[in-house]
Coordinates of C-alpha atoms in Angstrom, one line a residue:
M30 CA 19.5 -66.1 -29.2
G31 CA 19.7 -69.9 -28.3
S32 CA 22.1 -71.3 -25.9
N33 CA 24.6 -72.5 -28.6
S34 CA 25.0 -69.4 -30.5
T35 CA 25.2 -67.5 -27.4
V36 CA 28.1 -69.8 -26.2
A37 CA 29.8 -69.7 -29.8
K38 CA 29.4 -65.7 -29.7
N39 CA 31.0 -65.5 -26.1
T40 CA 33.7 -68.2 -27.0
L41 CA 34.6 -65.8 -30.0
F42 CA 35.0 -62.8 -27.9
L43 CA 37.2 -64.6 -25.1
Y44 CA 39.2 -65.9 -27.8
T45 CA 39.9 -62.6 -29.3
R46 CA 40.7 -61.6 -25.5
T47 CA 43.2 -64.5 -25.3
L48 CA 45.1 -63.9 -28.5
V49 CA 45.6 -60.0 -27.6
T50 CA 46.6 -60.7 -24.0
V51 CA 48.8 -63.5 -24.7
G52 CA 50.8 -61.3 -27.3
V53 CA 51.2 -58.5 -24.8
S54 CA 51.9 -60.9 -22.1
L55 CA 54.8 -62.5 -23.8
Y56 CA 56.2 -59.4 -24.8
A57 CA 55.8 -57.9 -21.4
T58 CA 57.2 -60.6 -19.7
R59 CA 60.6 -60.4 -21.9
I60 CA 60.9 -56.7 -21.0
V61 CA 60.4 -57.1 -17.4
L62 CA 62.8 -60.0 -17.1
A63 CA 65.4 -57.9 -18.8
T64 CA 64.4 -54.7 -16.8
L65 CA 64.4 -56.4 -13.3
G66 CA 66.8 -59.2 -13.7
V67 CA 66.5 -63.0 -12.8
V68 CA 66.8 -62.2 -9.3
D69 CA 64.2 -59.4 -8.9
F70 CA 61.9 -61.4 -11.1
G71 CA 62.2 -64.2 -8.8
V72 CA 61.5 -62.0 -5.8
Y73 CA 58.6 -60.4 -7.3
N74 CA 57.0 -63.9 -8.4
V75 CA 57.5 -65.5 -4.8
I76 CA 55.8 -62.1 -2.8
G77 CA 53.1 -62.1 -5.4
G78 CA 52.6 -65.8 -5.1
F79 CA 52.6 -65.6 -1.4
V80 CA 50.1 -62.6 -1.5
A81 CA 47.9 -64.7 -3.6
M82 CA 47.6 -67.3 -0.8
F83 CA 45.4 -65.0 0.7
T84 CA 43.1 -64.8 -2.4
F85 CA 41.9 -68.5 -1.9
L86 CA 39.2 -66.9 0.1
T87 CA 37.9 -64.6 -2.6
S88 CA 38.2 -67.1 -5.7
T89 CA 36.0 -69.3 -3.6
M90 CA 33.4 -66.5 -3.0
S91 CA 34.1 -65.9 -6.9
A92 CA 33.0 -69.1 -7.8
A93 CA 30.2 -68.8 -5.3
S94 CA 28.8 -65.3 -6.5
T95 CA 28.8 -66.6 -10.0
R96 CA 26.8 -69.6 -9.4
F97 CA 24.4 -68.1 -7.2
F98 CA 23.7 -65.1 -9.9
A99 CA 23.4 -67.5 -12.8
F100 CA 20.9 -69.8 -10.6
E101 CA 18.8 -67.0 -9.9
L102 CA 18.9 -65.7 -13.5
G103 CA 17.8 -69.2 -14.4
K104 CA 15.0 -68.8 -12.3
G105 CA 14.2 -65.4 -13.4
D106 CA 13.4 -63.8 -9.8
L107 CA 14.7 -60.0 -10.0
D108 CA 14.2 -59.6 -6.3
S109 CA 16.2 -62.7 -5.4
Q110 CA 18.8 -61.6 -7.8
R111 CA 19.2 -58.1 -5.9
H112 CA 19.2 -59.7 -2.8
V113 CA 21.9 -62.5 -3.7
F114 CA 24.1 -59.4 -5.0
K115 CA 23.7 -57.3 -1.9
V116 CA 24.5 -60.0 0.4
T117 CA 27.4 -61.3 -1.5
F118 CA 28.7 -57.8 -1.7
T119 CA 28.4 -57.3 2.1
I120 CA 30.4 -60.5 2.6
Y121 CA 33.1 -59.2 0.6
L122 CA 33.7 -56.5 2.7
I123 CA 34.1 -58.8 5.4
L124 CA 36.4 -60.8 3.8
I125 CA 38.7 -57.6 2.9
A126 CA 38.8 -56.8 6.5
A127 CA 40.0 -60.3 7.8
I128 CA 42.4 -61.0 4.8
L129 CA 44.0 -57.2 5.7
L130 CA 44.3 -58.2 9.2
I131 CA 46.1 -61.6 8.3
A132 CA 48.3 -59.8 5.6
E133 CA 49.7 -57.1 8.0
T134 CA 50.5 -59.4 10.7
V135 CA 51.5 -63.2 10.0
G136 CA 52.1 -62.0 6.2
L137 CA 54.6 -59.3 7.3
W138 CA 56.4 -62.2 9.3
V139 CA 56.5 -64.7 6.7
V140 CA 58.0 -61.9 4.1
A141 CA 60.7 -60.8 6.5
K142 CA 61.4 -64.2 8.4
V143 CA 60.7 -67.1 6.1
L144 CA 61.0 -66.3 2.4
V145 CA 64.7 -66.4 1.0
I146 CA 65.3 -62.9 -0.3
P147 CA 68.7 -61.0 -0.7
P148 CA 69.2 -58.7 2.1
E149 CA 69.8 -55.7 0.1
R150 CA 66.5 -56.0 -1.6
M151 CA 64.5 -56.8 1.7
T152 CA 63.2 -53.0 1.2
A153 CA 61.8 -53.1 -1.9
A154 CA 60.5 -56.7 -1.4
M155 CA 58.5 -55.0 1.9
A156 CA 57.1 -52.5 -0.8
V157 CA 56.4 -54.9 -3.3
Y158 CA 54.3 -56.9 -0.7
Q159 CA 52.2 -53.8 0.4
Y160 CA 51.7 -52.9 -3.3
S161 CA 50.4 -56.4 -4.2
V162 CA 48.0 -56.4 -1.1
L163 CA 46.6 -53.2 -2.3
S164 CA 46.3 -55.3 -5.6
M165 CA 44.6 -58.0 -4.3
I166 CA 41.8 -55.8 -2.3
F167 CA 41.1 -53.9 -5.8
S168 CA 40.6 -57.5 -7.2
I169 CA 38.4 -58.6 -4.5
L170 CA 36.0 -55.6 -4.9
R171 CA 35.8 -56.4 -8.7
I172 CA 34.4 -60.3 -8.1
P173 CA 31.1 -59.5 -7.5
F174 CA 30.6 -57.3 -10.8
N175 CA 32.7 -59.4 -12.4
A176 CA 30.5 -62.5 -11.8
A177 CA 27.4 -60.4 -12.7
F178 CA 28.7 -59.9 -16.3
I179 CA 29.7 -63.7 -16.4
A180 CA 26.4 -64.9 -15.2
H181 CA 24.6 -62.4 -17.6
E182 CA 26.8 -64.2 -20.5
R183 CA 28.1 -60.3 -21.2
M184 CA 31.6 -61.8 -22.5
G185 CA 32.1 -58.9 -24.7
F186 CA 32.8 -56.4 -21.7
F187 CA 34.8 -59.1 -19.9
A188 CA 37.0 -59.3 -23.1
Y189 CA 37.6 -55.4 -23.8
T190 CA 38.5 -54.7 -20.1
S191 CA 40.7 -57.4 -20.2
V192 CA 42.4 -55.8 -23.3
I193 CA 42.4 -52.9 -22.0
E194 CA 44.1 -53.9 -18.7
S195 CA 46.5 -55.9 -20.7
V196 CA 47.3 -52.8 -22.8
L197 CA 48.1 -50.7 -19.7
K198 CA 50.2 -53.3 -18.0
L199 CA 52.2 -53.2 -21.2
L200 CA 52.5 -49.5 -20.9
I201 CA 53.8 -50.0 -17.5
V202 CA 56.5 -52.2 -18.7
F203 CA 57.8 -49.0 -21.3
L204 CA 57.7 -46.7 -18.0
L205 CA 60.0 -49.1 -16.2
V206 CA 62.7 -48.4 -18.5
W207 CA 62.2 -44.7 -18.3
I208 CA 61.5 -43.7 -14.9
P209 CA 64.7 -43.4 -12.8
L210 CA 63.1 -45.3 -9.7
D211 CA 63.8 -48.8 -8.2
K212 CA 62.4 -50.9 -11.0
L213 CA 60.9 -53.6 -8.7
E214 CA 58.8 -51.2 -6.5
L215 CA 57.6 -49.3 -9.4
Y216 CA 56.4 -52.3 -11.1
A217 CA 54.3 -53.3 -8.5
A218 CA 52.8 -49.8 -7.6
L219 CA 52.1 -49.2 -11.3
T220 CA 50.4 -52.6 -11.5
A221 CA 48.1 -51.8 -8.3
I222 CA 47.0 -48.3 -9.9
V223 CA 46.0 -50.4 -13.1
T224 CA 44.1 -52.9 -11.1
G225 CA 42.3 -50.0 -9.2
A226 CA 41.3 -48.5 -12.2
I227 CA 40.0 -51.7 -14.0
T228 CA 37.9 -52.2 -11.2
A229 CA 36.5 -48.6 -11.1
V230 CA 35.4 -49.3 -14.7
Y231 CA 33.6 -52.5 -13.7
W232 CA 31.8 -50.9 -11.0
L233 CA 30.5 -48.0 -13.2
A234 CA 29.6 -50.5 -15.9
A235 CA 27.7 -53.0 -13.9
R236 CA 25.0 -50.3 -13.0
K237 CA 23.3 -51.4 -16.2
F238 CA 22.2 -54.4 -14.7
S239 CA 19.3 -53.9 -12.3
E240 CA 20.3 -56.4 -9.7
C241 CA 23.7 -54.6 -9.2
R242 CA 23.1 -52.0 -6.5
V243 CA 26.0 -51.4 -4.1
G244 CA 24.6 -51.8 -0.4
I245 CA 25.1 -53.7 2.5
E246 CA 22.8 -56.3 3.4
V247 CA 22.6 -58.7 6.2
S248 CA 20.9 -61.8 5.8
G249 CA 21.4 -64.7 8.0
D250 CA 19.5 -67.3 5.9
K251 CA 21.3 -66.3 2.4
M252 CA 24.5 -66.0 4.0
R253 CA 24.6 -69.2 5.6
E254 CA 23.5 -70.9 2.2
I255 CA 26.3 -68.9 0.3
L256 CA 28.7 -69.4 3.3
S257 CA 27.8 -73.0 3.1
Y258 CA 28.4 -73.7 -0.5
S259 CA 31.4 -71.4 -0.2
G260 CA 32.9 -73.1 2.9
W261 CA 33.4 -76.3 0.9
N262 CA 35.1 -74.4 -2.1
L263 CA 37.2 -72.8 0.3
F264 CA 38.2 -76.2 1.7
G265 CA 39.3 -77.0 -2.1
N266 CA 40.9 -73.7 -3.0
F267 CA 43.0 -74.3 0.3
G268 CA 44.1 -77.6 -1.5
D269 CA 45.1 -75.4 -4.6
I270 CA 47.3 -73.2 -2.6
F271 CA 49.3 -76.1 -1.3
V272 CA 49.9 -77.1 -4.6
D273 CA 50.4 -74.1 -6.5
Q274 CA 51.8 -71.3 -4.1
G275 CA 52.9 -73.4 -1.3
M276 CA 55.3 -75.6 -3.5
N277 CA 56.6 -72.1 -4.9
I278 CA 57.4 -71.2 -1.1
L279 CA 59.1 -74.7 -0.9
L280 CA 61.3 -74.0 -3.8
N281 CA 62.4 -70.7 -2.7
V282 CA 63.5 -71.9 0.5
V283 CA 65.5 -74.7 -0.6
F284 CA 66.7 -73.6 -3.8
G285 CA 66.3 -69.9 -3.9
P286 CA 64.9 -67.1 -6.1
V287 CA 66.4 -68.3 -9.3
V288 CA 64.3 -71.2 -9.5
N289 CA 61.3 -69.2 -8.5
A290 CA 62.0 -67.3 -11.7
A291 CA 62.0 -70.5 -13.7
R292 CA 58.7 -71.6 -12.2
G293 CA 57.5 -67.8 -12.7
I294 CA 58.4 -68.2 -16.7
A295 CA 56.9 -71.9 -17.0
Y296 CA 53.5 -70.8 -15.5
N297 CA 53.3 -67.7 -17.4
V298 CA 53.3 -70.0 -20.2
K299 CA 50.9 -72.4 -18.7
S300 CA 48.7 -69.5 -17.9
I301 CA 48.8 -68.2 -21.6
L302 CA 48.1 -71.9 -22.8
I303 CA 45.2 -73.0 -20.3
N304 CA 43.5 -69.3 -20.9
F305 CA 42.5 -70.7 -24.2
V306 CA 40.5 -73.4 -22.8
T307 CA 39.4 -71.4 -19.7
G308 CA 37.7 -68.8 -22.2
F309 CA 35.9 -71.7 -23.9
Q310 CA 34.8 -73.4 -20.5
M311 CA 33.8 -69.8 -19.0
A312 CA 31.6 -69.1 -22.0
A313 CA 29.6 -72.4 -21.3
Q314 CA 29.6 -72.0 -17.6
P315 CA 26.3 -69.8 -17.1
Q316 CA 24.6 -72.1 -19.5
I317 CA 25.4 -75.3 -17.5
T318 CA 24.3 -73.7 -14.3
M319 CA 20.9 -72.3 -16.1
H320 CA 20.3 -75.7 -17.5
Y321 CA 20.6 -77.3 -14.1
A322 CA 18.6 -74.5 -12.7
S323 CA 15.6 -75.3 -14.8
G324 CA 15.8 -79.0 -14.9
R325 CA 17.0 -79.0 -18.6
L326 CA 19.7 -82.1 -17.6
S327 CA 20.0 -83.6 -21.1
Q328 CA 21.0 -80.2 -22.7
M329 CA 23.3 -79.7 -19.5
D330 CA 24.9 -83.2 -20.1
R331 CA 25.5 -82.5 -23.7
L332 CA 27.3 -79.3 -23.1
V333 CA 29.4 -80.7 -20.5
L334 CA 30.5 -83.4 -22.6
Q335 CA 31.1 -81.5 -25.8
T336 CA 32.9 -78.8 -24.2
S337 CA 35.1 -81.1 -22.3
K338 CA 36.2 -82.8 -25.4
L339 CA 36.9 -80.0 -27.5
S340 CA 38.8 -78.3 -24.5
F341 CA 41.3 -81.4 -24.4
L342 CA 41.6 -81.1 -28.2
L343 CA 42.1 -77.7 -28.2
M344 CA 44.8 -78.0 -25.7
L345 CA 46.3 -80.9 -27.6
V346 CA 46.7 -78.7 -30.9
L347 CA 48.5 -76.3 -28.9
T348 CA 50.7 -78.1 -26.7
V349 CA 52.3 -80.8 -28.9
P350 CA 54.3 -78.4 -31.3
A351 CA 54.9 -76.1 -28.0
F352 CA 56.4 -79.2 -26.3
F353 CA 59.1 -80.0 -28.6
C354 CA 59.9 -76.4 -29.6
A355 CA 60.0 -75.1 -25.8
E356 CA 63.6 -74.3 -25.7
W357 CA 63.5 -72.4 -28.9
V358 CA 60.6 -70.4 -28.2
L359 CA 62.1 -69.4 -24.7
R360 CA 65.4 -68.2 -26.2
I361 CA 63.6 -66.1 -28.8
W362 CA 61.1 -64.6 -26.2
L363 CA 63.6 -64.1 -23.2
P364 CA 66.8 -62.1 -23.1
E365 CA 68.3 -64.6 -20.3
V366 CA 66.5 -68.2 -19.8
P367 CA 66.8 -69.0 -16.1
P368 CA 67.9 -72.5 -15.1
Y369 CA 64.8 -75.5 -15.3
S370 CA 62.6 -72.9 -17.3
V371 CA 62.6 -75.4 -20.2
L372 CA 62.1 -78.5 -18.2
F373 CA 59.3 -76.7 -16.1
T374 CA 57.5 -75.5 -18.9
R375 CA 57.4 -79.1 -20.6
L376 CA 56.1 -80.6 -17.5
L377 CA 53.6 -78.2 -17.3
M378 CA 52.1 -78.6 -20.5
I379 CA 51.5 -82.1 -19.8
E380 CA 49.6 -81.3 -16.8
I381 CA 47.2 -78.7 -19.0
L382 CA 45.8 -81.7 -20.7
F383 CA 44.6 -83.1 -17.3
L384 CA 43.4 -79.8 -16.4
S385 CA 41.5 -79.0 -19.7
M386 CA 39.6 -82.4 -19.2
G387 CA 37.9 -81.8 -15.7
G388 CA 36.6 -78.2 -15.8
T389 CA 33.2 -78.8 -17.1
F390 CA 32.4 -81.5 -15.1
H391 CA 33.6 -79.6 -12.0
M392 CA 30.9 -76.7 -13.0
A393 CA 28.2 -79.2 -13.5
I394 CA 28.8 -80.8 -10.2
N395 CA 29.0 -77.1 -8.5
A396 CA 25.5 -76.2 -10.1
T397 CA 23.9 -79.0 -7.9
G398 CA 25.2 -77.1 -4.6
H399 CA 25.9 -80.8 -3.0
I400 CA 29.5 -80.5 -2.9
S401 CA 31.1 -81.7 0.4
R402 CA 32.1 -84.8 0.0
F403 CA 33.3 -84.0 -4.0
I404 CA 35.4 -81.2 -2.5
I405 CA 37.0 -83.6 0.3
Y406 CA 38.1 -86.0 -2.3
L407 CA 39.4 -83.4 -4.6
T408 CA 41.3 -81.8 -2.1
L409 CA 43.3 -85.0 -0.6
P410 CA 45.4 -85.5 -3.4
K411 CA 46.7 -82.1 -3.5
I412 CA 47.5 -82.1 0.2
L413 CA 49.4 -85.4 -0.5
C414 CA 51.3 -84.2 -2.9
F415 CA 52.1 -81.3 -0.8
G416 CA 53.4 -83.3 1.8
L417 CA 55.3 -85.4 -0.5
A418 CA 57.0 -82.3 -1.9
Y419 CA 58.1 -81.3 1.6
A420 CA 59.5 -84.4 2.5
G421 CA 61.2 -85.0 -1.1
L422 CA 62.9 -81.5 -1.0
K423 CA 63.7 -81.3 2.7
F424 CA 64.8 -85.4 3.3
C425 CA 65.7 -86.8 0.2
N426 CA 67.5 -83.8 -1.7
F427 CA 65.4 -84.5 -4.8
P428 CA 65.6 -81.8 -7.6
P429 CA 63.3 -79.1 -8.5
E430 CA 61.4 -80.8 -11.3
Y431 CA 60.1 -83.2 -8.7
V432 CA 57.7 -80.7 -7.5
I433 CA 56.3 -80.3 -11.2
W434 CA 55.8 -83.9 -11.3
L435 CA 53.8 -84.2 -8.1
C436 CA 51.7 -81.2 -9.5
I437 CA 51.2 -83.7 -12.9
L438 CA 50.0 -86.7 -10.5
S439 CA 47.7 -84.3 -8.5
S440 CA 45.9 -83.2 -11.6
L441 CA 45.6 -86.7 -13.1
L442 CA 44.3 -87.8 -9.8
C443 CA 41.7 -84.9 -9.7
A444 CA 40.3 -85.5 -13.1
G445 CA 39.6 -89.1 -12.2
I446 CA 37.5 -87.8 -9.2
K447 CA 35.3 -85.3 -11.4
F448 CA 34.6 -87.9 -13.8
A449 CA 33.7 -90.3 -11.0
Y450 CA 31.6 -87.6 -9.2
Y451 CA 29.6 -86.5 -12.1
R452 CA 28.7 -89.9 -13.1
K453 CA 27.3 -90.1 -9.3
F454 CA 25.2 -87.0 -9.6
F455 CA 23.9 -86.9 -13.2
Y456 CA 24.9 -90.1 -15.3
N457 CA 24.6 -93.6 -14.6
D458 CA 25.8 -94.6 -18.4
F459 CA 29.1 -92.2 -18.0
I460 CA 31.3 -94.7 -18.4
S461 CA 30.2 -96.3 -21.9
E462 CA 29.8 -92.6 -23.1
I463 CA 33.3 -91.1 -21.9
S464 CA 35.3 -94.2 -22.8
P465 CA 35.0 -93.8 -26.7
V466 CA 35.9 -90.2 -26.2
I467 CA 38.9 -91.2 -24.1
V468 CA 40.0 -93.8 -26.4
R469 CA 39.8 -91.5 -29.3
E470 CA 41.4 -88.5 -27.2
T471 CA 44.4 -91.2 -26.3
I472 CA 45.2 -92.1 -29.9
V473 CA 45.0 -88.6 -31.3
L474 CA 47.6 -87.6 -28.6
C475 CA 50.1 -90.5 -29.0
S476 CA 49.8 -90.2 -32.9
A477 CA 50.4 -86.4 -33.1
A478 CA 53.3 -86.5 -30.5
A479 CA 55.1 -89.7 -32.3
V480 CA 54.9 -87.7 -36.0
T481 CA 56.1 -84.5 -34.2
A482 CA 59.1 -86.5 -32.4
V483 CA 60.3 -87.9 -35.8
F484 CA 60.4 -84.3 -37.2
W485 CA 62.2 -83.2 -33.9
F486 CA 64.6 -85.9 -33.8
T487 CA 65.3 -86.0 -37.7
V488 CA 65.1 -82.4 -38.7
F489 CA 65.1 -80.2 -35.6
D490 CA 68.0 -77.8 -35.2
S491 CA 67.7 -75.3 -32.5
A492 CA 69.9 -72.9 -34.4
S493 CA 68.0 -73.0 -37.3
T494 CA 64.7 -71.1 -37.5
V495 CA 63.3 -72.8 -40.7
S496 CA 64.0 -76.1 -38.8
V497 CA 62.1 -75.0 -35.7
L498 CA 59.2 -73.7 -37.8
A499 CA 59.1 -76.9 -40.0
T500 CA 58.8 -79.0 -36.7
S501 CA 56.3 -76.9 -35.1
S502 CA 54.1 -76.6 -38.1
A503 CA 54.4 -80.2 -39.0
G504 CA 53.2 -80.9 -35.0
F505 CA 50.4 -78.4 -35.5
I506 CA 49.0 -79.6 -38.7
V507 CA 49.2 -83.3 -37.9
A508 CA 47.6 -82.6 -34.5
A509 CA 44.7 -80.5 -35.8
G510 CA 44.3 -82.9 -38.6
L511 CA 43.9 -86.0 -35.9
C512 CA 41.6 -84.0 -33.9
Y513 CA 39.4 -83.3 -36.7
T514 CA 39.2 -86.9 -38.3
I515 CA 39.6 -88.9 -35.1
G516 CA 38.8 -86.7 -32.1
L517 CA 35.5 -85.3 -33.3
N518 CA 32.3 -87.5 -34.2
S519 CA 30.5 -87.1 -37.5
D520 CA 28.0 -84.8 -36.0
E521 CA 30.6 -82.3 -34.9
R522 CA 32.5 -82.5 -38.0
D523 CA 29.3 -81.7 -40.2
A524 CA 28.8 -78.7 -37.4
I525 CA 32.0 -77.4 -38.1
N526 CA 31.9 -77.8 -41.7
R527 CA 28.4 -76.1 -42.0
M528 CA 29.9 -73.3 -39.8
I529 CA 33.0 -72.6 -42.0
I530 CA 30.8 -72.8 -45.0
S531 CA 28.4 -70.2 -43.5
R532 CA 31.1 -67.8 -43.0
L533 CA 32.8 -68.2 -46.8
P534 CA 32.1 -65.0 -49.0
G535 CA 28.9 -65.2 -51.0
K536 CA 27.1 -67.6 -48.5

């Protein structure tokens, strides 16, 4: 199967997964918020976010595992593949021990002494913390097997298990209503059980790959190579933690758990929307790495540019109508809309557009393995924005949305850095190639937003479902039409036309 058809097939699997998980997530979040209440939902969000800070080590190793697996697949050396798998599995066991040590010492102190949690919910919060740590351990053990499936481009299995996990977590939501126990503790405990069960499924299913044989193997040279690569990604993920969970803790300390609940809702929407692009880019990632490993740089370059452009256009089609109708959507979705939820959600939609542009450029640069300076420059804006957030909230009494504006600034600067480094590594004429694309995308964005804004100011009425549907439909149709006519070039339009015609009945 050719690379383009493989990417298309895997994209279909991942989009199906996204549609199902989005529907489940929307419904589940509504019920969880109604069952837990705003304060408990905020407590769960801030504790879960704090535990996620420990996983910056694992997300780094996940990127490294996928990169090295795909690289060895591109070379076709089975012995090297087995060697890489066992070495990475050994590294993960060491990481689990290190994270447990930190989580059960410093982590416990932060939950008890730093986070703002109502005194009557502290016991439940501590239980949630331990269950969240257990979920994190299960997730860490899953990573090498997940990386193997992605490297082999078996997105079907990844999609099926994600759907099953989403359905199981939906069942948890129903159990919260019926089981007469503390809802917050029960939710965290059942989530840990589901995470462990899905990890066991990955472990068993990965045995069909010849290289996925669990074992401990200590190899100084390979460990140094993987950890050297991971070390710089670790530094980069540390910056991500500052922007994401670090700011979440700042909001908790300054404004309390209600604002954390609003941020949790907004980031849930962000996660739902960005999953559409993540699935698309994930389908292309193994091909990008294997093209680089085998020296097919022109094919890699074409795939990187096309995937980046299509990612942005896809996000534009989704975010333009969602931006204007966000208040109505949240009111319909949630039984109680926490303060700042609408504003946070709209601002994060702006950030999503910048995030969607740079993903594939980052993948290509990672494929080279020469990422030290790239990661340093990519991390500096994130640390800067965290410092500005701390100063603004502590000394200037800025409002909560100030933090989200800084996240937007950070994402914009990082997108520019990714473009600059891609040009440095691969493409001297990158500016002449990307400039027309950016101009087209800007025209599409401004035109779609302007037309939707006209509908919003003239016919939008949040109390009228017909008015809301008319506004969102107009935004979607205009954005999609402009993406097709202006955002895509003639070759891309012809390819889409052929794909649609080939799937018509009788063709």
